[in-house]
Short mmCIF file of C-alpha atoms and ligand atoms in Angstrom, two decimals:
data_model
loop_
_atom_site.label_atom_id
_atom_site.label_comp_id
_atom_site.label_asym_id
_atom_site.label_seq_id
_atom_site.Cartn_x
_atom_site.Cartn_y
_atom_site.Cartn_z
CA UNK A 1 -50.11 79.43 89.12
CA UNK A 2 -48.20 82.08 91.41
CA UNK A 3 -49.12 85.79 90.80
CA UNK A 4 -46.73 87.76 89.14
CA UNK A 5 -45.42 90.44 91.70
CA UNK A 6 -43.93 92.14 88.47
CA UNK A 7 -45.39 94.43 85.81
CA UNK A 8 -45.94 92.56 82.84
CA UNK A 9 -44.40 93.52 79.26
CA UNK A 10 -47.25 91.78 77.22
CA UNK A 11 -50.12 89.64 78.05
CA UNK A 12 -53.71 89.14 76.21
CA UNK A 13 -57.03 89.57 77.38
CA UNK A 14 -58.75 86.09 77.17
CA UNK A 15 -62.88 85.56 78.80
CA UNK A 16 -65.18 83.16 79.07
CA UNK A 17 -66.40 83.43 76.21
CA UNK A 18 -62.97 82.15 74.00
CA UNK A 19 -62.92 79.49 77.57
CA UNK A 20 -66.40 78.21 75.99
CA UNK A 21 -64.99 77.87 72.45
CA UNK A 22 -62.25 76.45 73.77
CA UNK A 23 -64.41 73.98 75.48
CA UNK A 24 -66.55 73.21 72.67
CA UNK A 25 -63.37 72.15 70.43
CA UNK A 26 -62.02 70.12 73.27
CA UNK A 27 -64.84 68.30 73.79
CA UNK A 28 -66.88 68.12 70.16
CA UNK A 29 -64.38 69.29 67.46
CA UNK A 30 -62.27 65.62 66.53
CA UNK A 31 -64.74 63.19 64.91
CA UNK A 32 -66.83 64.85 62.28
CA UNK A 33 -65.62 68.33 62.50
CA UNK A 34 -61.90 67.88 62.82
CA UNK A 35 -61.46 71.60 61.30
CA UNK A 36 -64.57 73.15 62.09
CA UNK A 37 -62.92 76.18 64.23
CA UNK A 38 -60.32 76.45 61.71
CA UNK A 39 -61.99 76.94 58.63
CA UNK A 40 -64.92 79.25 60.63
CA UNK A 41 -61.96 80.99 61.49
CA UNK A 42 -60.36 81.51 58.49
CA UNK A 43 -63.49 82.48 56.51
CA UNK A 44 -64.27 85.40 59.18
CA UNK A 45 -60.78 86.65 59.11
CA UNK A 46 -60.63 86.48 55.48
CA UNK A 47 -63.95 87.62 54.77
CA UNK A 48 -63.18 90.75 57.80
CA UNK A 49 -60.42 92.04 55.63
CA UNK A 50 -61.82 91.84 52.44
CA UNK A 51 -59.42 88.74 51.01
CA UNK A 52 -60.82 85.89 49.35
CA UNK A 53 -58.36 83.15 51.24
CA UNK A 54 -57.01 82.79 54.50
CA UNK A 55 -54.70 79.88 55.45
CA UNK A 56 -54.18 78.90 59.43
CA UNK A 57 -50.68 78.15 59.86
CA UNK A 58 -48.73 77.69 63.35
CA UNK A 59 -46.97 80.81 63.61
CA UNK A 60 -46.69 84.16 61.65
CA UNK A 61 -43.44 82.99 60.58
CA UNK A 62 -44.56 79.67 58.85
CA UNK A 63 -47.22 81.78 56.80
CA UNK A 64 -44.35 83.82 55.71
CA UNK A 65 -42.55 80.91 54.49
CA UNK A 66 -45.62 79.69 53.06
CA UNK A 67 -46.41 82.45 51.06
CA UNK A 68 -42.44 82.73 49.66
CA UNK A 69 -42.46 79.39 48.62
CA UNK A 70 -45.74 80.16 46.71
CA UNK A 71 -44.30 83.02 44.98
CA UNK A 72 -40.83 80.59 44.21
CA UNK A 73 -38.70 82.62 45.80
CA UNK A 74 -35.24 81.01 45.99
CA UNK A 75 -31.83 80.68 45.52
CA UNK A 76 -29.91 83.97 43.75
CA UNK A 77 -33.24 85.62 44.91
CA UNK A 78 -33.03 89.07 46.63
CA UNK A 79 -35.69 90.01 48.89
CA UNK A 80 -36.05 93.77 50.07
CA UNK A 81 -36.58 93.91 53.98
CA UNK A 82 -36.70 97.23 56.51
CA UNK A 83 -33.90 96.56 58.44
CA UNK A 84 -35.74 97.12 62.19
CA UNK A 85 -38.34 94.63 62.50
CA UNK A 86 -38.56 91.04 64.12
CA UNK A 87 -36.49 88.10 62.62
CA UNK A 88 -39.94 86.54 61.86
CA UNK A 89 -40.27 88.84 59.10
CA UNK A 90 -36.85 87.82 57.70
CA UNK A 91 -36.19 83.97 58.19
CA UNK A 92 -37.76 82.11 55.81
CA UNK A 93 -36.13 84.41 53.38
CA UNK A 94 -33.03 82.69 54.23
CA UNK A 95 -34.99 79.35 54.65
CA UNK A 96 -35.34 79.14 50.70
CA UNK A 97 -31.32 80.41 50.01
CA UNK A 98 -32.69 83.87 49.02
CA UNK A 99 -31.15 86.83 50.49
CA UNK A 100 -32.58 89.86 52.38
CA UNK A 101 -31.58 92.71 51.68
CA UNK A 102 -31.82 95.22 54.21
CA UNK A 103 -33.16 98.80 53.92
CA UNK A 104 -33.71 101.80 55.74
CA UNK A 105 -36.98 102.83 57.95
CA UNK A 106 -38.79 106.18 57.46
CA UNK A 107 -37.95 108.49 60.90
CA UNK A 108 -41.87 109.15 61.22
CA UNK A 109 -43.65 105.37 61.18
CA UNK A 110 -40.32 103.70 61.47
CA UNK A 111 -41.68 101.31 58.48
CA UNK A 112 -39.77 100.86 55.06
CA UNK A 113 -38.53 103.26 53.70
CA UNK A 114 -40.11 103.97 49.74
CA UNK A 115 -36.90 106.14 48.87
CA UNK A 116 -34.60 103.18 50.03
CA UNK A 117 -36.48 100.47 48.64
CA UNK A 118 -35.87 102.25 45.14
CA UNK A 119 -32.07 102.18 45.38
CA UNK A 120 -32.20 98.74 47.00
CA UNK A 121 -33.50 96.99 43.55
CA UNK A 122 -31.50 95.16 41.58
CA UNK A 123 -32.31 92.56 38.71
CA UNK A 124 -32.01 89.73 41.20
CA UNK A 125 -35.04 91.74 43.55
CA UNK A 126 -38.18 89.41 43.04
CA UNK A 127 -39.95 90.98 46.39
CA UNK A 128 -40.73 93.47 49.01
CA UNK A 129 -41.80 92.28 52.29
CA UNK A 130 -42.73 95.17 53.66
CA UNK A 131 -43.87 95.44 58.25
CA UNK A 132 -46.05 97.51 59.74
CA UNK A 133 -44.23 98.04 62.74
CA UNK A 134 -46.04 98.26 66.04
CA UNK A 135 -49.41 98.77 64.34
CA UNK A 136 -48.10 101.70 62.31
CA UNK A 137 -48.65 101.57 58.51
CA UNK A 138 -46.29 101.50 56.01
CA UNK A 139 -46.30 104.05 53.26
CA UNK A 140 -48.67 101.15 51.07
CA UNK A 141 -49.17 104.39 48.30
CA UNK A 142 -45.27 104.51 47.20
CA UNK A 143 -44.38 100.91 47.84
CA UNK A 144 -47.52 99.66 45.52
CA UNK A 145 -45.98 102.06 43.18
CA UNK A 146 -42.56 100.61 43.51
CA UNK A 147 -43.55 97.22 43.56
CA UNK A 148 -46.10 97.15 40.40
CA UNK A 149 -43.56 99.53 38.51
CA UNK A 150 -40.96 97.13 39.26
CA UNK A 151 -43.14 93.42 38.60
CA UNK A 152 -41.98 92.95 41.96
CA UNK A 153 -44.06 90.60 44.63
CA UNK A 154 -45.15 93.13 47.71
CA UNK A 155 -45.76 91.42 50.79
CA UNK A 156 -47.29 92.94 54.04
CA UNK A 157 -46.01 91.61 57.39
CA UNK A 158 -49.22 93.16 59.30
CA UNK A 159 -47.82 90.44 62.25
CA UNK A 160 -48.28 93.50 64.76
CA UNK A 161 -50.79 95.90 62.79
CA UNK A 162 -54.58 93.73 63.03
CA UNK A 163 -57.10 96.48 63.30
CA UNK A 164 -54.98 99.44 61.65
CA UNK A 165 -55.70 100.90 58.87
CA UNK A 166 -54.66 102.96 55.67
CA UNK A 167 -57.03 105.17 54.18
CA UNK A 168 -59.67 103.09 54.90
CA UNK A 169 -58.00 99.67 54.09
CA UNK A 170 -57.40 97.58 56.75
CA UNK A 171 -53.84 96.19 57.73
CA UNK A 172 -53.48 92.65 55.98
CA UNK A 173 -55.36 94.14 52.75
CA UNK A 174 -52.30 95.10 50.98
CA UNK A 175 -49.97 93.57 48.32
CA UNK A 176 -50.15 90.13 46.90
CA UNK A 177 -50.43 88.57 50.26
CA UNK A 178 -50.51 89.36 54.11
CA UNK A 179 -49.46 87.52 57.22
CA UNK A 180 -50.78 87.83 60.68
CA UNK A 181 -48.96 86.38 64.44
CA UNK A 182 -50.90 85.21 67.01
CA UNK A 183 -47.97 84.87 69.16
CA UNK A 184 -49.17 85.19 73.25
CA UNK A 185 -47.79 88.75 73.09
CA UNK A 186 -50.55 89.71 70.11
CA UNK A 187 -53.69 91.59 70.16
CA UNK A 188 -55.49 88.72 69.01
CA UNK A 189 -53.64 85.74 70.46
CA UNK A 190 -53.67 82.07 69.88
CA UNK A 191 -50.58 81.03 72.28
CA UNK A 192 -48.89 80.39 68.98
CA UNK A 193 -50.26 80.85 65.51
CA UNK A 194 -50.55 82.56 62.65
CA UNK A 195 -52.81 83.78 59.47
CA UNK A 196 -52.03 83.99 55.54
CA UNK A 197 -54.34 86.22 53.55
CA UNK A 198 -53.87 86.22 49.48
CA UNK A 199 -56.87 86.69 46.66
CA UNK A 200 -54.75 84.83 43.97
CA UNK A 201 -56.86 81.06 43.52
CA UNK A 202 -53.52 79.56 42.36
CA UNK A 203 -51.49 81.05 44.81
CA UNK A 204 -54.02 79.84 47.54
CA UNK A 205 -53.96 76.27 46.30
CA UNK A 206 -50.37 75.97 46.21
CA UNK A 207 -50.03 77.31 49.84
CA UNK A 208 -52.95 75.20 51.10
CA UNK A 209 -51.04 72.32 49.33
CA UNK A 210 -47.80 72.99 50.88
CA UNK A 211 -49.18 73.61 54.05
CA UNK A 212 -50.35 70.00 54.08
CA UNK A 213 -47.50 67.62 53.16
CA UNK A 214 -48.01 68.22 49.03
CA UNK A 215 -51.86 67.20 49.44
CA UNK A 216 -54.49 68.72 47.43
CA UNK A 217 -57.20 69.93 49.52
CA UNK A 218 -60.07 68.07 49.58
CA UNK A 219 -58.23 65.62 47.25
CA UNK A 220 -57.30 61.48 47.40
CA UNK A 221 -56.54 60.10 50.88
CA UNK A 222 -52.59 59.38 51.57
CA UNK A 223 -51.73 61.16 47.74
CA UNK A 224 -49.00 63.55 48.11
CA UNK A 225 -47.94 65.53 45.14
CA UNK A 226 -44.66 66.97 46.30
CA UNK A 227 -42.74 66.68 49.76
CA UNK A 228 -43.85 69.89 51.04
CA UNK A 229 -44.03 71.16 54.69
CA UNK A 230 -46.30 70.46 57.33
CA UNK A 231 -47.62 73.21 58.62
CA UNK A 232 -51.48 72.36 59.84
CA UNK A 233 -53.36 74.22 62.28
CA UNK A 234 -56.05 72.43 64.53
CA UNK A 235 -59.01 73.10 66.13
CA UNK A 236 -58.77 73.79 69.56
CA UNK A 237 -55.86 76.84 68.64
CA UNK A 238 -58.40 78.16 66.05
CA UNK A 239 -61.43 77.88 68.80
CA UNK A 240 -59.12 80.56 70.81
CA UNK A 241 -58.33 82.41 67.88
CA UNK A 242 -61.88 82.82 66.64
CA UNK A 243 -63.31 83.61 69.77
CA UNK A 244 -61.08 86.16 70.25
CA UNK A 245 -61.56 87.49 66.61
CA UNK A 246 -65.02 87.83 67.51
CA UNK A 247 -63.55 90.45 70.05
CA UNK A 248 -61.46 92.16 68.19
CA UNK A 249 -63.35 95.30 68.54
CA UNK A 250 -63.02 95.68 72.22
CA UNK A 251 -59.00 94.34 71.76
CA UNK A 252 -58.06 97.13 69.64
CA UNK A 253 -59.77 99.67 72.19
CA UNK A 254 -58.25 98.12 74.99
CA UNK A 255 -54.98 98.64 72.74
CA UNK A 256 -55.75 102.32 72.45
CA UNK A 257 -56.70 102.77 75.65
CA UNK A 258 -53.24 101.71 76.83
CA UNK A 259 -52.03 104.22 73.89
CA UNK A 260 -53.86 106.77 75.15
CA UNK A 261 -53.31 106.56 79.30
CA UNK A 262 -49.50 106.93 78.24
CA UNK A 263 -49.79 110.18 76.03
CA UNK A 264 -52.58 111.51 79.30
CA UNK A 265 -49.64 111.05 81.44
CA UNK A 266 -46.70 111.88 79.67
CA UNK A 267 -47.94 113.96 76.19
CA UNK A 268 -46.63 117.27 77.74
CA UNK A 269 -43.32 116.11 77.34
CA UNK A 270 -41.47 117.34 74.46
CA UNK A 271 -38.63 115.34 72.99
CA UNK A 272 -40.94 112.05 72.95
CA UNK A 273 -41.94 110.49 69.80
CA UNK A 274 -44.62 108.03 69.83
CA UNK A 275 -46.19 105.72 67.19
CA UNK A 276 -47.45 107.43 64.38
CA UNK A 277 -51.03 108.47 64.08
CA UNK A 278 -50.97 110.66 60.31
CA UNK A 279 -54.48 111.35 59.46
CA UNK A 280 -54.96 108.66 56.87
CA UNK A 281 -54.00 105.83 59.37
CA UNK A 282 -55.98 104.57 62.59
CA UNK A 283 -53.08 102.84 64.31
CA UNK A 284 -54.12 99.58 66.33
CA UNK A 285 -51.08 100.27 68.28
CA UNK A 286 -49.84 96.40 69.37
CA UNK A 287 -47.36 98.56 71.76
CA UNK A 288 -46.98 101.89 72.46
CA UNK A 289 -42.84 102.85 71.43
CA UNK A 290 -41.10 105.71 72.37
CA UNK A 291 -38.46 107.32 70.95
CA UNK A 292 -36.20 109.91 73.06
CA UNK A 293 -35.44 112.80 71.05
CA UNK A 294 -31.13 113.05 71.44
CA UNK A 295 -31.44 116.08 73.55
CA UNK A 296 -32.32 113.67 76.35
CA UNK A 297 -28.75 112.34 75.79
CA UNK A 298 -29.87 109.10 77.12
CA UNK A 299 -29.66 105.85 74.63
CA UNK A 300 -31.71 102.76 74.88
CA UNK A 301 -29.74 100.10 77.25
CA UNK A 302 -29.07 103.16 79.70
CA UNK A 303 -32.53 104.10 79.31
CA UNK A 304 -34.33 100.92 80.46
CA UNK A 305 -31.26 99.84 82.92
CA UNK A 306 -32.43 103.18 84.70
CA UNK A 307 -36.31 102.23 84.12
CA UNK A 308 -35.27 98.92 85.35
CA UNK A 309 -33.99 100.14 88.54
CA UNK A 310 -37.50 101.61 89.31
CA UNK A 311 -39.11 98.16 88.48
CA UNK A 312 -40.31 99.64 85.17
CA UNK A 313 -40.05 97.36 82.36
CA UNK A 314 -39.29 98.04 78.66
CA UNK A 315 -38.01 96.44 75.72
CA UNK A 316 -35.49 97.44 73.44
CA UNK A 317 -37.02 98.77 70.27
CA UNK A 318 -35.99 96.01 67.50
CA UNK A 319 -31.94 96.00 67.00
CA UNK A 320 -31.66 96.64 63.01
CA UNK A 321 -31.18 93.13 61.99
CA UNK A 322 -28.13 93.58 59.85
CA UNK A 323 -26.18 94.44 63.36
CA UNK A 324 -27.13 91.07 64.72
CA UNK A 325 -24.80 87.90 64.73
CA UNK A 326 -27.73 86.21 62.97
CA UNK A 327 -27.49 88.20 59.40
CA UNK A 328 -23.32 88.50 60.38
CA UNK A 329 -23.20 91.46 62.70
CA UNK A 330 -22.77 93.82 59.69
CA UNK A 331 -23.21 97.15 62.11
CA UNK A 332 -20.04 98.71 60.99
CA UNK A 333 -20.96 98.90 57.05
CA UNK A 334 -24.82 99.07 57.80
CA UNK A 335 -24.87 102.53 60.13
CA UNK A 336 -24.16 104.25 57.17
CA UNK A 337 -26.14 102.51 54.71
CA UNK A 338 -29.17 102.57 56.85
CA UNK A 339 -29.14 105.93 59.51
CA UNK A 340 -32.44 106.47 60.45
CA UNK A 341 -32.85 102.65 61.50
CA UNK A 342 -29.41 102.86 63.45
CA UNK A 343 -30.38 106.06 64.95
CA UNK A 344 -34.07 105.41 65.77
CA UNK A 345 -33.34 101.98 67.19
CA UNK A 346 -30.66 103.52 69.60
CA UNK A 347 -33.49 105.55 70.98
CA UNK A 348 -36.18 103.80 71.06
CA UNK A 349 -37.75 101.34 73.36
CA UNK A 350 -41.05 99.61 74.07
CA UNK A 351 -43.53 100.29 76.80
CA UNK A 352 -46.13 97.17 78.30
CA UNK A 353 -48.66 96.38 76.24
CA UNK A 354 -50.28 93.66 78.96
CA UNK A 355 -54.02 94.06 77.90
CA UNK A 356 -54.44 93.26 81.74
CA UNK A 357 -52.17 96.59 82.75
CA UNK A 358 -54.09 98.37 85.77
CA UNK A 359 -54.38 102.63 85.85
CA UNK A 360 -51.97 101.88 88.74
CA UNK A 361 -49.65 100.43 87.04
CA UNK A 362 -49.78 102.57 84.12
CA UNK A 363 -49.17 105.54 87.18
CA UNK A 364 -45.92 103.87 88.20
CA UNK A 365 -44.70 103.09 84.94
CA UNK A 366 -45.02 107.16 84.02
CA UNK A 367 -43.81 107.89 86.91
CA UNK A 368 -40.93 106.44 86.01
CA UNK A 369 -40.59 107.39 83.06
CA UNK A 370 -40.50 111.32 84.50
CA UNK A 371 -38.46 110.24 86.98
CA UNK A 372 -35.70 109.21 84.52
CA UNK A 373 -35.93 112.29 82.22
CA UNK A 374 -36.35 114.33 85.59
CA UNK A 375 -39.26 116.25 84.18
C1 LIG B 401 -43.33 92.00 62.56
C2 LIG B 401 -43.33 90.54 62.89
N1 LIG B 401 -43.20 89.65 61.90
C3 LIG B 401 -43.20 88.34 62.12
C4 LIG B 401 -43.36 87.83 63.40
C5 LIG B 401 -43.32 86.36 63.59
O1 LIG B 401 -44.44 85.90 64.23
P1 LIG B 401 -44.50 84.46 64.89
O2 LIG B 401 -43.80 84.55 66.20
O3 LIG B 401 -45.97 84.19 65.03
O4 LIG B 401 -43.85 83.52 63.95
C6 LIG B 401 -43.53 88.71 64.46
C7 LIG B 401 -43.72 88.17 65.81
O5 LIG B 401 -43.37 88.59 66.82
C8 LIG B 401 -43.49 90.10 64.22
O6 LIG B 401 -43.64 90.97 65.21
#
């Protein structure tokens, strides 16, 4: 392949070592082991966060719809979202004809919002999926509250958050279940794939089942119990993911690393917010976000049109999905109804979180940076 002449947004950090695992599935894992990486993988994962069952699944977004269907979420059902995160945290809502119901993000860890998820309920609420954005953690105190005063299901979307934790509890530990991406842009990635974690026995044999075209694990061959999805992982994917699990040490301080060359460079600064670090959480920080104070008076498209100029990339930080065509482009009503998410999102962007970014780069992409603010 061509080398990139461009600085990379996102990219993991793959060695020999996942190459070998890789290697070994390709070559031994069909006949008698057909699901040997995936179910070493799944045990290490599970075991690593302290959750009796993990389930493969081929994206983060599948495990999500997974784990919905396993609650029997559906129809009339109203499911309580934060409204800046990635549509993979929202769609299979609307897969099973519930609705999301969109709420507001706290201004320091841009994550739900426990004051807003209280007004959002409503007898029709039967869940909170709640996302640790950007390897921040949400307020898991208050919305355990909420949720177990409320018999509501709480969900954790920790898609972007492997390796934080929350007083001492590890992202993906939380609620009645947890789902992981290993999307190519991930800390851990498997090109595409994805992780549910749950403790519940019943729960986990009704996901496993409707992971696998209504089949029972380990039950008849060709007997299907219900027409369910299909939604199988295989061998070779979890050979990547499990070798790079077995890394995920040196990932997360590659992670911070990254973190931590932008705040060298550019922590004198004031006006720039940056994820949140509050003692009780060690942030695994997927990407480093910044958020330009308004005295800057610069808002997110002119900010990374000028980056972009200077051959600095950036991302937006995530639109709040009720403004999108997708959920209806509901902007208008929603500023109001959600501020901080409006607000925040209009200043925020995303810096390059390539695990392969070099000091140099890093250097240029400050530079930048200062040279746009014109500090
Ligand atoms: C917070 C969040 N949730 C869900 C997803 C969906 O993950 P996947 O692309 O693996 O389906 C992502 C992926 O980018 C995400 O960042």
């Amino acid at each position: 392949m061509p080398p990139s002449p461009t600085i990379p947004m996102a990219g993991p950090w793959v060695t020999q070592s996942e190459v070998d695992m890789v290697t070994d599935a390709m070559t031994r894992g069909w006949y008698d082991q057909p699901y040997y990486y995936v179910e070493t993988f799944q045990r290490e994962f599970a075991a690593w966060h302290g959750r009796k069952h993990a389930l493969m699944t081929p994206n983060c977004t599948t495990a999500l719809h997974l784990l919905l269907t396993g609650l029997g979420i559906g129809e009339g059902d109203e499911v309580i979202v934060p409204d800046c995160t990635w549509i993979g945290s929202t769609a299979a809502i609307s897969y099973l004809r519930a609705t999301p119901v969109f709420c507001d993000i706290n201004k320091d860890n841009w994550c739900l919002d426990p004051g807003a998820v209280r007004r959002a309920i409503t007898p029709r609420t039967k869940a909170i999926i709640a996302v640790d954005l950007f390897g921040n953690m949400a307020d898991w105190d208050a919305l355990t509250d909420i949720a177990e005063s409320h018999q509501l299901w709480l969900v954790e979307d920790a898609a972007e958050s492997l390796g934080s934790t929350y007083r001492g509890r590890r992202a993906g530990s939380f609620g009645v279940g947890a789902v992981f991406s290993f999307h190519r842009t991930k800390t851990l990635t498997t090109g595409e794939g994805g992780m549910l974690l749950l403790d519940d026995d019943a729960l986990y044999e009704r996901c496993a089942m409707w992971r696998d075209h209504g089949r029972k694990p380990g039950g008849q061959t060709y007997f299907n119990y219900e027409v369910t999805y299909k939604y199988m992982p295989f061998n070779v994917q979890a050979a990547l993911g499990l070798g790079q699990f077995r890394r995920i040490d040196e990932l997360v301080a590659r992670k911070r690393w990254i973190f931590e060359q932008y705040r060298a460079r550019l922590g004198d600064i004031d006006g720039l917010q940056w994820n949140a670090e509050p003692p009780h959480v060690f942030n695994s920080i997927w990407t480093t976000a910044l958020v330009l104070d308004p005295k800057w008076g610069l808002d997110k498209p002119t900010l990374i049109a000028e980056l972009a100029k200077l051959d600095v990339p950036a991302r937006p930080f995530f639109y709040p999905l009720s403004s999108l065509p997708a959920y209806g482009s509901m902007g208008e009503r929603y500023q109001s109804i959600n501020p901080v998410a409006y607000d925040v999102s209009n200043r925020g962007v995303n810096l390059s979180c390539a695990m392969n970014l070099s000091e140099a780069q890093i250097d240029h992409i400050c530079d930048g940076i200062r040279r746009v603010l014109a500090v």
